[in-house]
Amino acid sequence: MFAPRTTPWPLVALFTAGYLPPYLLPTTVGRLDTGLPLSTTQAGAVGSALLLSSATAGFLLASRVQSAGARTLARLGLALAVLGYGAAALTTAVPAVVAGAVVGGFGSGTATTVAATRIAAERDPHRASTLGLLSVSALAGAVYLTVPHLGRAHGLPLAAIALTALAVWPFTARLPGAASDAPAAHSTGTGTGTPLPHRRSGLVLAVTVLCWSLAQNSLWGVSGRIGLTQAGLGDATLGVVFAVALGAGLLGVLGAGALGPRLGRAMPVGAGTVLIAGCIVVSASATTPTAFATGEIAWNTVYPVVLSYLIGLAASLDPRGRWAVLVGSASSLGTAAGPLTGSVLSAQAGYPVMGLVLGAGLLLVAAPMTAVALHTGGRPLLPGAIRRRGGTPAALVAAATGTPSGAVPEVGAVEQPVVEIEVEAPAVAVRGAYDTAGPRQAAAAPGSGTG
């Protein structure tokens, strides 16, 4: 029988803490705009600085998780998140808010880096990332429903992020340290000197994901202002729309988890990106509450589905998780530039034109992203993706016996079932049916030898 799958709850919790700031971006930027003496563009720039700091952590730490230890880095990241976001929430001095957001962003990026690296080494990285997206979507939805009823202070979303990081801290006790990481890297032949595999596919994916995230968060960063100023929603109603949209995202993630690799990765990535482009156009051009809610809900339903497949695609390029971290950091760069880009585009051309520009950009990057998904469809599965009966990973058996890595194929990115073939075994000889050579005993009848 297959070995039972265990849920990597520490990684899910760490993933949630790292991904929460981008999910709360609209309310964070909106409250900086209204609660502090900042213009719309300046508030967007603060949001961009926060996410840029998060991306920087990913680029700096992508190859250091195993040597430094997942537990140590995770705790460092969570501590920086608590201190940075907490300080930014408690002060109204603009320089202190900016500094706290940058420090907290680096902490969030560190937590995301550790989570991405460890998830890439899981037997089923798509399942682990799906659970993480479910968790962060549910938490962000709860924040959107709660925060509008607590006042208009700029620090409420920042405080929510800091408290989440604090709550995740106990889970880090179950993460491995540097000493337990090193033997694992040695045993699988993925030490620190291992060259980065599939560089062309990884670079194309990183660049296109950067543009993909830039388009998403250019709209996400100004969605609150579109709802309030162009669609005519109130603050509480806007929070309900965002919460429902994130709830729809939960359904999308559940659907992605149920589908798994059955459709491959190319179709969800390509077709999903085209659908997202249409949703962005609808949301950015909405002038009524119904149109705005429709665009936001449809968009947030499809977005996490495509994101989960992109995370799985990046993880499949390198079992050490380096491409998962680098692609994730590239995504964070796009996310970081999003609020400022959206603010500038909307200020210069208006929200509807901004939506058309962003939608066209998504259509352009859909093709190379799909090409990477198709090209890597025949890559070897990650260790543990093909399992023999009894739970032994066939990929690990192949490595232990000197079999070339390409000998364990992945066909269409679908895990191949183990087929049992019944073979008739020859009858076991009965001792009494044969006798030693030589004359039989007088008492023995022919054919009844008792040996």
XYZ file of C-alpha atoms in Angstrom:
451
model
C 0.000 0.000 0.000
C 1.103 3.599 -0.520
C 2.567 5.356 2.467
C 0.033 7.767 4.012
C 0.573 11.429 3.193
C 1.270 13.610 6.194
C 0.212 17.250 6.182
C 3.222 19.617 6.556
C 1.468 22.001 8.939
C 4.633 23.939 9.920
C 5.221 24.766 6.248
C 1.566 25.699 5.732
C 1.729 28.048 8.741
C 4.994 29.605 7.553
C 3.590 29.988 4.035
C 0.568 31.798 5.506
C 2.691 34.241 7.492
C 4.889 35.015 4.480
C 2.092 35.452 1.931
C -0.331 37.480 4.098
C 1.172 40.961 3.367
C 0.508 40.773 -0.427
C -3.026 39.517 0.236
C -3.726 42.500 2.495
C -2.129 44.981 0.116
C -5.309 46.898 -0.878
C -6.364 47.646 2.675
C -2.771 48.320 3.800
C -2.125 50.843 1.016
C -5.601 52.347 1.335
C -5.220 52.967 5.059
C -1.747 54.454 4.619
C -3.342 56.845 2.136
C -6.229 57.874 4.407
C -4.653 57.499 7.853
C -1.314 59.222 7.258
C -0.266 62.425 5.464
C 0.610 60.519 2.279
C -0.638 60.938 -1.271
C -2.041 58.013 -3.225
C 1.224 57.539 -5.118
C 3.287 57.794 -1.918
C 1.151 55.171 -0.182
C 1.601 52.889 -3.192
C 5.352 53.468 -3.000
C 5.379 52.363 0.662
C 3.554 49.184 -0.314
C 6.061 48.625 -3.102
C 8.976 49.140 -0.683
C 7.512 46.536 1.675
C 7.188 43.936 -1.085
C 10.558 44.821 -2.630
C 12.185 44.112 0.716
C 10.375 40.768 0.781
C 11.689 39.905 -2.695
C 15.229 40.893 -1.674
C 15.138 38.366 1.167
C 14.253 35.632 -1.319
C 17.133 36.441 -3.654
C 19.652 36.673 -0.808
C 18.593 33.511 1.020
C 17.583 31.171 -1.836
C 20.729 29.019 -1.501
C 21.260 29.393 2.243
C 18.261 27.638 3.777
C 19.950 24.253 4.086
C 23.281 25.594 5.374
C 21.743 28.008 7.902
C 18.891 25.696 8.893
C 15.206 26.087 8.147
C 14.290 26.555 11.821
C 16.836 29.321 12.406
C 15.902 31.306 9.300
C 12.175 30.880 9.889
C 12.477 32.235 13.422
C 14.615 35.140 12.226
C 12.035 36.014 9.593
C 9.105 35.817 11.992
C 10.945 37.934 14.573
C 11.649 40.641 11.981
C 8.007 40.533 10.862
C 6.716 40.963 14.414
C 9.111 43.816 15.187
C 8.800 45.615 11.856
C 5.052 45.439 11.309
C 4.379 45.925 15.010
C 6.444 49.110 15.126
C 4.814 50.424 11.930
C 1.370 49.775 13.402
C 2.075 51.603 16.660
C 3.497 54.856 15.265
C 2.177 57.630 13.062
C 5.587 59.033 12.132
C 5.904 58.413 8.396
C 9.666 57.590 8.395
C 9.145 55.066 11.198
C 6.187 53.495 9.367
C 8.251 53.130 6.194
C 11.223 51.658 8.088
C 8.981 49.212 9.944
C 7.287 48.130 6.719
C 10.661 47.480 5.079
C 11.964 45.463 8.047
C 8.718 43.528 8.282
C 8.783 42.896 4.539
C 12.246 41.349 4.807
C 10.954 39.111 7.581
C 7.972 38.016 5.496
C 10.263 37.292 2.562
C 12.506 35.179 4.774
C 9.545 33.128 5.982
C 8.327 32.675 2.404
C 11.810 31.561 1.290
C 12.003 28.853 3.942
C 8.471 27.669 3.166
C 9.096 27.537 -0.595
C 12.377 25.649 -0.191
C 10.908 23.022 2.099
C 7.684 22.660 0.073
C 9.736 21.938 -3.068
C 11.266 18.965 -1.252
C 7.861 17.537 -0.294
C 6.532 14.408 -2.006
C 3.573 16.442 -3.261
C 4.545 20.129 -3.495
C 1.294 21.052 -5.269
C -0.741 19.756 -2.330
C 1.391 21.610 0.213
C 1.199 24.914 -1.681
C -2.554 24.447 -2.155
C -3.029 24.068 1.599
C -0.936 27.196 2.141
C -3.049 29.191 -0.302
C -6.209 27.947 1.392
C -4.901 29.050 4.762
C -3.774 32.521 3.704
C -6.974 33.155 1.697
C -9.150 32.221 4.674
C -7.144 34.382 7.068
C -7.091 37.377 4.726
C -10.847 37.068 4.214
C -11.373 37.128 7.973
C -9.207 40.249 8.255
C -11.180 42.020 5.509
C -14.421 41.254 7.342
C -13.108 42.347 10.742
C -10.861 45.374 10.187
C -13.530 47.813 8.857
C -15.427 47.454 12.145
C -12.376 48.331 14.269
C -11.834 51.875 12.998
C -9.821 53.691 10.342
C -6.369 53.488 11.948
C -3.579 52.855 9.466
C -1.966 50.211 11.686
C -4.765 47.623 11.840
C -3.703 45.563 8.783
C -0.047 45.821 9.840
C -0.945 44.638 13.333
C -2.823 41.656 11.869
C 0.310 40.623 9.950
C 2.496 40.994 13.049
C 0.112 38.923 15.203
C 0.012 36.200 12.540
C 3.814 35.971 12.546
C 3.755 35.722 16.338
C 1.133 32.955 16.238
C 3.176 30.941 13.721
C 6.332 30.993 15.877
C 5.522 27.761 17.849
C 5.281 25.781 14.587
C 8.959 26.434 13.875
C 9.942 23.923 16.565
C 9.072 21.153 14.091
C 11.317 22.503 11.333
C 14.755 20.941 10.804
C 17.947 22.652 11.841
C 21.164 22.966 9.866
C 22.555 19.680 11.173
C 19.592 17.627 9.894
C 19.461 19.500 6.594
C 23.041 18.698 5.615
C 22.820 14.864 5.575
C 19.631 15.033 3.532
C 21.329 17.187 0.940
C 24.307 14.812 0.842
C 22.225 11.661 0.546
C 20.255 12.902 -2.428
C 23.213 14.328 -4.241
C 21.975 17.884 -4.006
C 24.736 19.541 -2.046
C 25.518 23.201 -2.178
C 27.842 22.638 -5.158
C 25.097 21.234 -7.370
C 24.623 23.484 -10.422
C 21.237 25.051 -10.979
C 19.314 22.774 -13.387
C 17.080 23.756 -16.337
C 18.411 27.314 -16.458
C 16.679 28.369 -19.674
C 13.244 27.203 -18.550
C 13.789 28.653 -15.086
C 14.854 32.063 -16.380
C 11.916 32.281 -18.795
C 9.558 31.295 -15.990
C 11.075 33.830 -13.583
C 10.798 36.738 -16.058
C 7.240 35.902 -17.112
C 6.068 35.344 -13.532
C 7.519 38.745 -12.616
C 5.373 40.370 -15.331
C 2.389 38.177 -14.367
C 2.569 39.313 -10.744
C 3.140 42.930 -11.770
C -0.134 42.950 -13.708
C -2.063 41.251 -10.894
C -0.872 43.566 -8.162
C -1.073 46.746 -10.217
C -4.823 46.229 -10.075
C -4.902 44.683 -6.596
C -3.038 47.670 -5.157
C -5.688 50.124 -6.404
C -8.762 47.868 -6.184
C -9.836 49.546 -2.974
C -9.806 52.971 -4.591
C -11.650 51.687 -7.677
C -14.393 50.287 -5.448
C -14.696 53.444 -3.369
C -14.352 56.164 -6.010
C -15.456 54.612 -9.308
C -17.905 51.855 -8.327
C -19.473 53.769 -5.427
C -19.034 51.223 -2.607
C -18.774 52.124 1.068
C -15.857 51.005 3.220
C -17.752 48.164 4.941
C -19.298 46.974 1.675
C -15.892 47.000 0.019
C -14.548 44.806 2.819
C -17.400 42.350 2.259
C -16.652 42.221 -1.489
C -12.976 41.486 -0.826
C -13.870 38.831 1.758
C -16.302 37.133 -0.639
C -13.695 37.326 -3.399
C -11.116 35.630 -1.193
C -13.760 33.062 -0.204
C -14.252 32.332 -3.893
C -10.491 31.971 -4.057
C -10.785 29.217 -1.462
C -13.132 27.356 -3.788
C -10.676 27.832 -6.632
C -7.811 26.456 -4.571
C -9.922 23.484 -3.484
C -10.700 22.817 -7.137
C -7.019 23.007 -8.028
C -6.185 20.598 -5.205
C -8.858 18.148 -6.372
C -7.657 18.297 -9.987
C -4.005 18.004 -9.047
C -1.875 17.069 -12.072
C -4.726 15.497 -14.075
C -4.813 18.363 -16.590
C -1.065 18.837 -16.572
C 0.242 22.338 -15.883
C 0.106 23.959 -19.320
C -3.667 24.281 -19.621
C -4.329 25.698 -16.121
C -1.461 28.193 -16.511
C -2.264 29.321 -20.057
C -6.060 29.304 -20.053
C -6.181 30.611 -16.468
C -3.985 33.599 -17.337
C -6.250 34.478 -20.274
C -9.281 34.378 -17.968
C -7.497 36.579 -15.434
C -6.803 39.158 -18.151
C -10.523 39.385 -18.890
C -11.405 39.693 -15.201
C -8.926 42.551 -14.751
C -10.482 44.477 -17.629
C -13.971 44.014 -16.136
C -12.910 45.033 -12.630
C -10.909 48.096 -13.712
C -13.718 49.437 -15.900
C -16.532 48.790 -13.381
C -18.756 51.758 -12.590
C -21.385 49.896 -10.532
C -21.083 47.772 -7.379
C -22.365 44.694 -9.252
C -19.801 44.942 -12.053
C -16.975 45.581 -9.594
C -17.953 42.653 -7.380
C -18.289 40.349 -10.394
C -14.836 41.215 -11.691
C -13.141 40.926 -8.294
C -14.813 37.641 -7.357
C -14.125 35.993 -10.730
C -10.539 37.225 -10.683
C -9.836 35.979 -7.170
C -11.364 32.605 -8.028
C -8.953 31.980 -10.904
C -5.834 33.732 -9.571
C -4.910 31.256 -6.777
C -5.556 28.305 -9.099
C -2.959 29.541 -11.595
C -0.609 30.548 -8.777
C -0.691 27.055 -7.267
C 0.286 25.512 -10.615
C 3.064 28.083 -11.101
C 4.470 27.224 -7.668
C 4.363 23.523 -8.550
C 5.997 24.192 -11.935
C 8.864 26.109 -10.324
C 9.293 23.399 -7.683
C 9.541 20.713 -10.378
C 12.596 22.360 -11.933
C 14.859 21.728 -8.936
C 14.250 19.322 -6.014
C 16.438 21.549 -3.808
C 13.854 24.301 -4.172
C 16.192 26.951 -5.603
C 14.022 27.684 -8.643
C 10.948 27.718 -6.405
C 12.559 30.445 -4.298
C 14.015 32.406 -7.237
C 10.754 32.335 -9.195
C 8.892 33.266 -6.011
C 11.270 36.175 -5.465
C 10.786 37.308 -9.063
C 7.056 37.178 -8.390
C 7.624 39.315 -5.303
C 9.487 41.868 -7.426
C 6.476 42.123 -9.698
C 4.217 42.291 -6.671
C 6.414 45.041 -5.217
C 6.230 47.165 -8.348
C 2.483 46.603 -8.626
C 1.073 49.249 -6.263
C 3.273 52.006 -7.677
C 2.645 50.928 -11.284
C -1.101 50.788 -10.724
C -1.107 54.184 -9.033
C 0.877 55.827 -11.846
C -1.125 54.181 -14.655
C -4.471 55.025 -13.098
C -3.415 58.604 -12.342
C -2.171 59.189 -15.903
C -4.726 57.258 -17.982
C -7.609 56.320 -15.693
C -8.701 52.955 -14.340
C -10.323 51.521 -17.532
C -7.240 52.184 -19.687
C -5.035 50.761 -16.941
C -7.119 47.563 -17.034
C -6.715 47.259 -20.818
C -2.948 47.719 -20.583
C -2.623 45.131 -17.815
C -4.878 42.649 -19.618
C -2.830 42.965 -22.828
C 0.374 42.379 -20.853
C -1.049 39.187 -19.353
C -1.977 37.879 -22.793
C 1.611 38.440 -23.926
C 3.177 36.484 -21.047
C 0.648 33.634 -21.218
C 2.380 32.090 -24.255
C 5.944 31.700 -22.832
C 4.599 30.520 -19.471
C 2.570 27.835 -21.211
C 5.601 26.892 -23.320
C 7.686 26.311 -20.190
C 4.921 24.139 -18.722
C 4.794 22.077 -21.922
C 8.578 21.842 -22.226
C 9.055 20.597 -18.681
C 6.205 18.071 -18.912
C 8.693 15.234 -19.363
C 11.058 16.117 -16.546
C 11.819 13.454 -13.921
C 9.476 13.553 -10.980
C 10.607 14.900 -7.661
C 11.878 12.299 -5.194
C 8.887 10.451 -3.819
C 6.526 11.386 -6.668
C 6.540 7.783 -7.963
C 6.174 5.320 -5.107
C 6.578 1.590 -5.008
C 4.295 -0.532 -2.925
C 5.297 -0.255 0.683
C 5.963 3.493 0.385
C 9.533 3.374 -0.964
C 10.130 6.222 -3.424
C 11.140 4.679 -6.744
C 13.185 7.766 -7.604
C 15.242 7.284 -4.441
C 15.699 3.585 -5.201
C 16.964 4.506 -8.658
C 19.445 6.964 -7.185
C 20.652 4.440 -4.634
C 21.280 1.777 -7.283
C 23.117 4.087 -9.675
C 20.273 4.388 -12.182
C 20.455 7.593 -14.290
C 18.107 10.312 -13.102
C 16.236 10.311 -16.377
C 15.275 6.680 -15.883
C 12.343 7.651 -13.735
C 10.176 9.557 -16.228
C 7.246 11.848 -15.750
C 4.649 11.456 -18.474
C 2.441 14.515 -18.885
C 3.212 15.467 -15.292
C 0.818 12.720 -14.144
C 1.848 10.207 -11.546
C 1.783 6.780 -13.157
C -0.109 4.047 -11.306
C 1.649 0.875 -10.245
C 0.109 -2.040 -12.132
C 0.287 -5.470 -10.557
C 0.745 -8.337 -13.028
C -0.144 -11.736 -11.701
C 2.289 -14.456 -12.745
C 1.611 -18.103 -12.149
C 4.330 -19.457 -9.915
C 5.478 -23.046 -10.479
C 4.085 -25.545 -8.031
C 6.236 -26.094 -5.011
C 7.687 -29.570 -5.073
C 6.431 -31.891 -2.387
C 9.207 -33.727 -0.691
C 7.318 -36.969 -0.681
C 6.780 -36.981 -4.456
C 10.443 -37.783 -5.085
C 12.877 -40.204 -3.555
C 16.596 -40.815 -3.641
C 18.080 -42.926 -6.346
C 18.557 -46.568 -5.547
C 16.426 -49.580 -4.725
C 13.202 -48.923 -2.873
C 12.511 -50.346 0.484
C 10.588 -53.500 0.335
C 7.595 -52.066 2.182
C 7.216 -49.106 -0.167
C 4.645 -49.359 -2.929
C 5.483 -47.850 -6.351
C 4.566 -44.119 -6.503
C 4.040 -43.725 -2.772
C 7.561 -42.944 -1.751
C 7.640 -41.356 1.631
C 11.331 -40.392 1.492
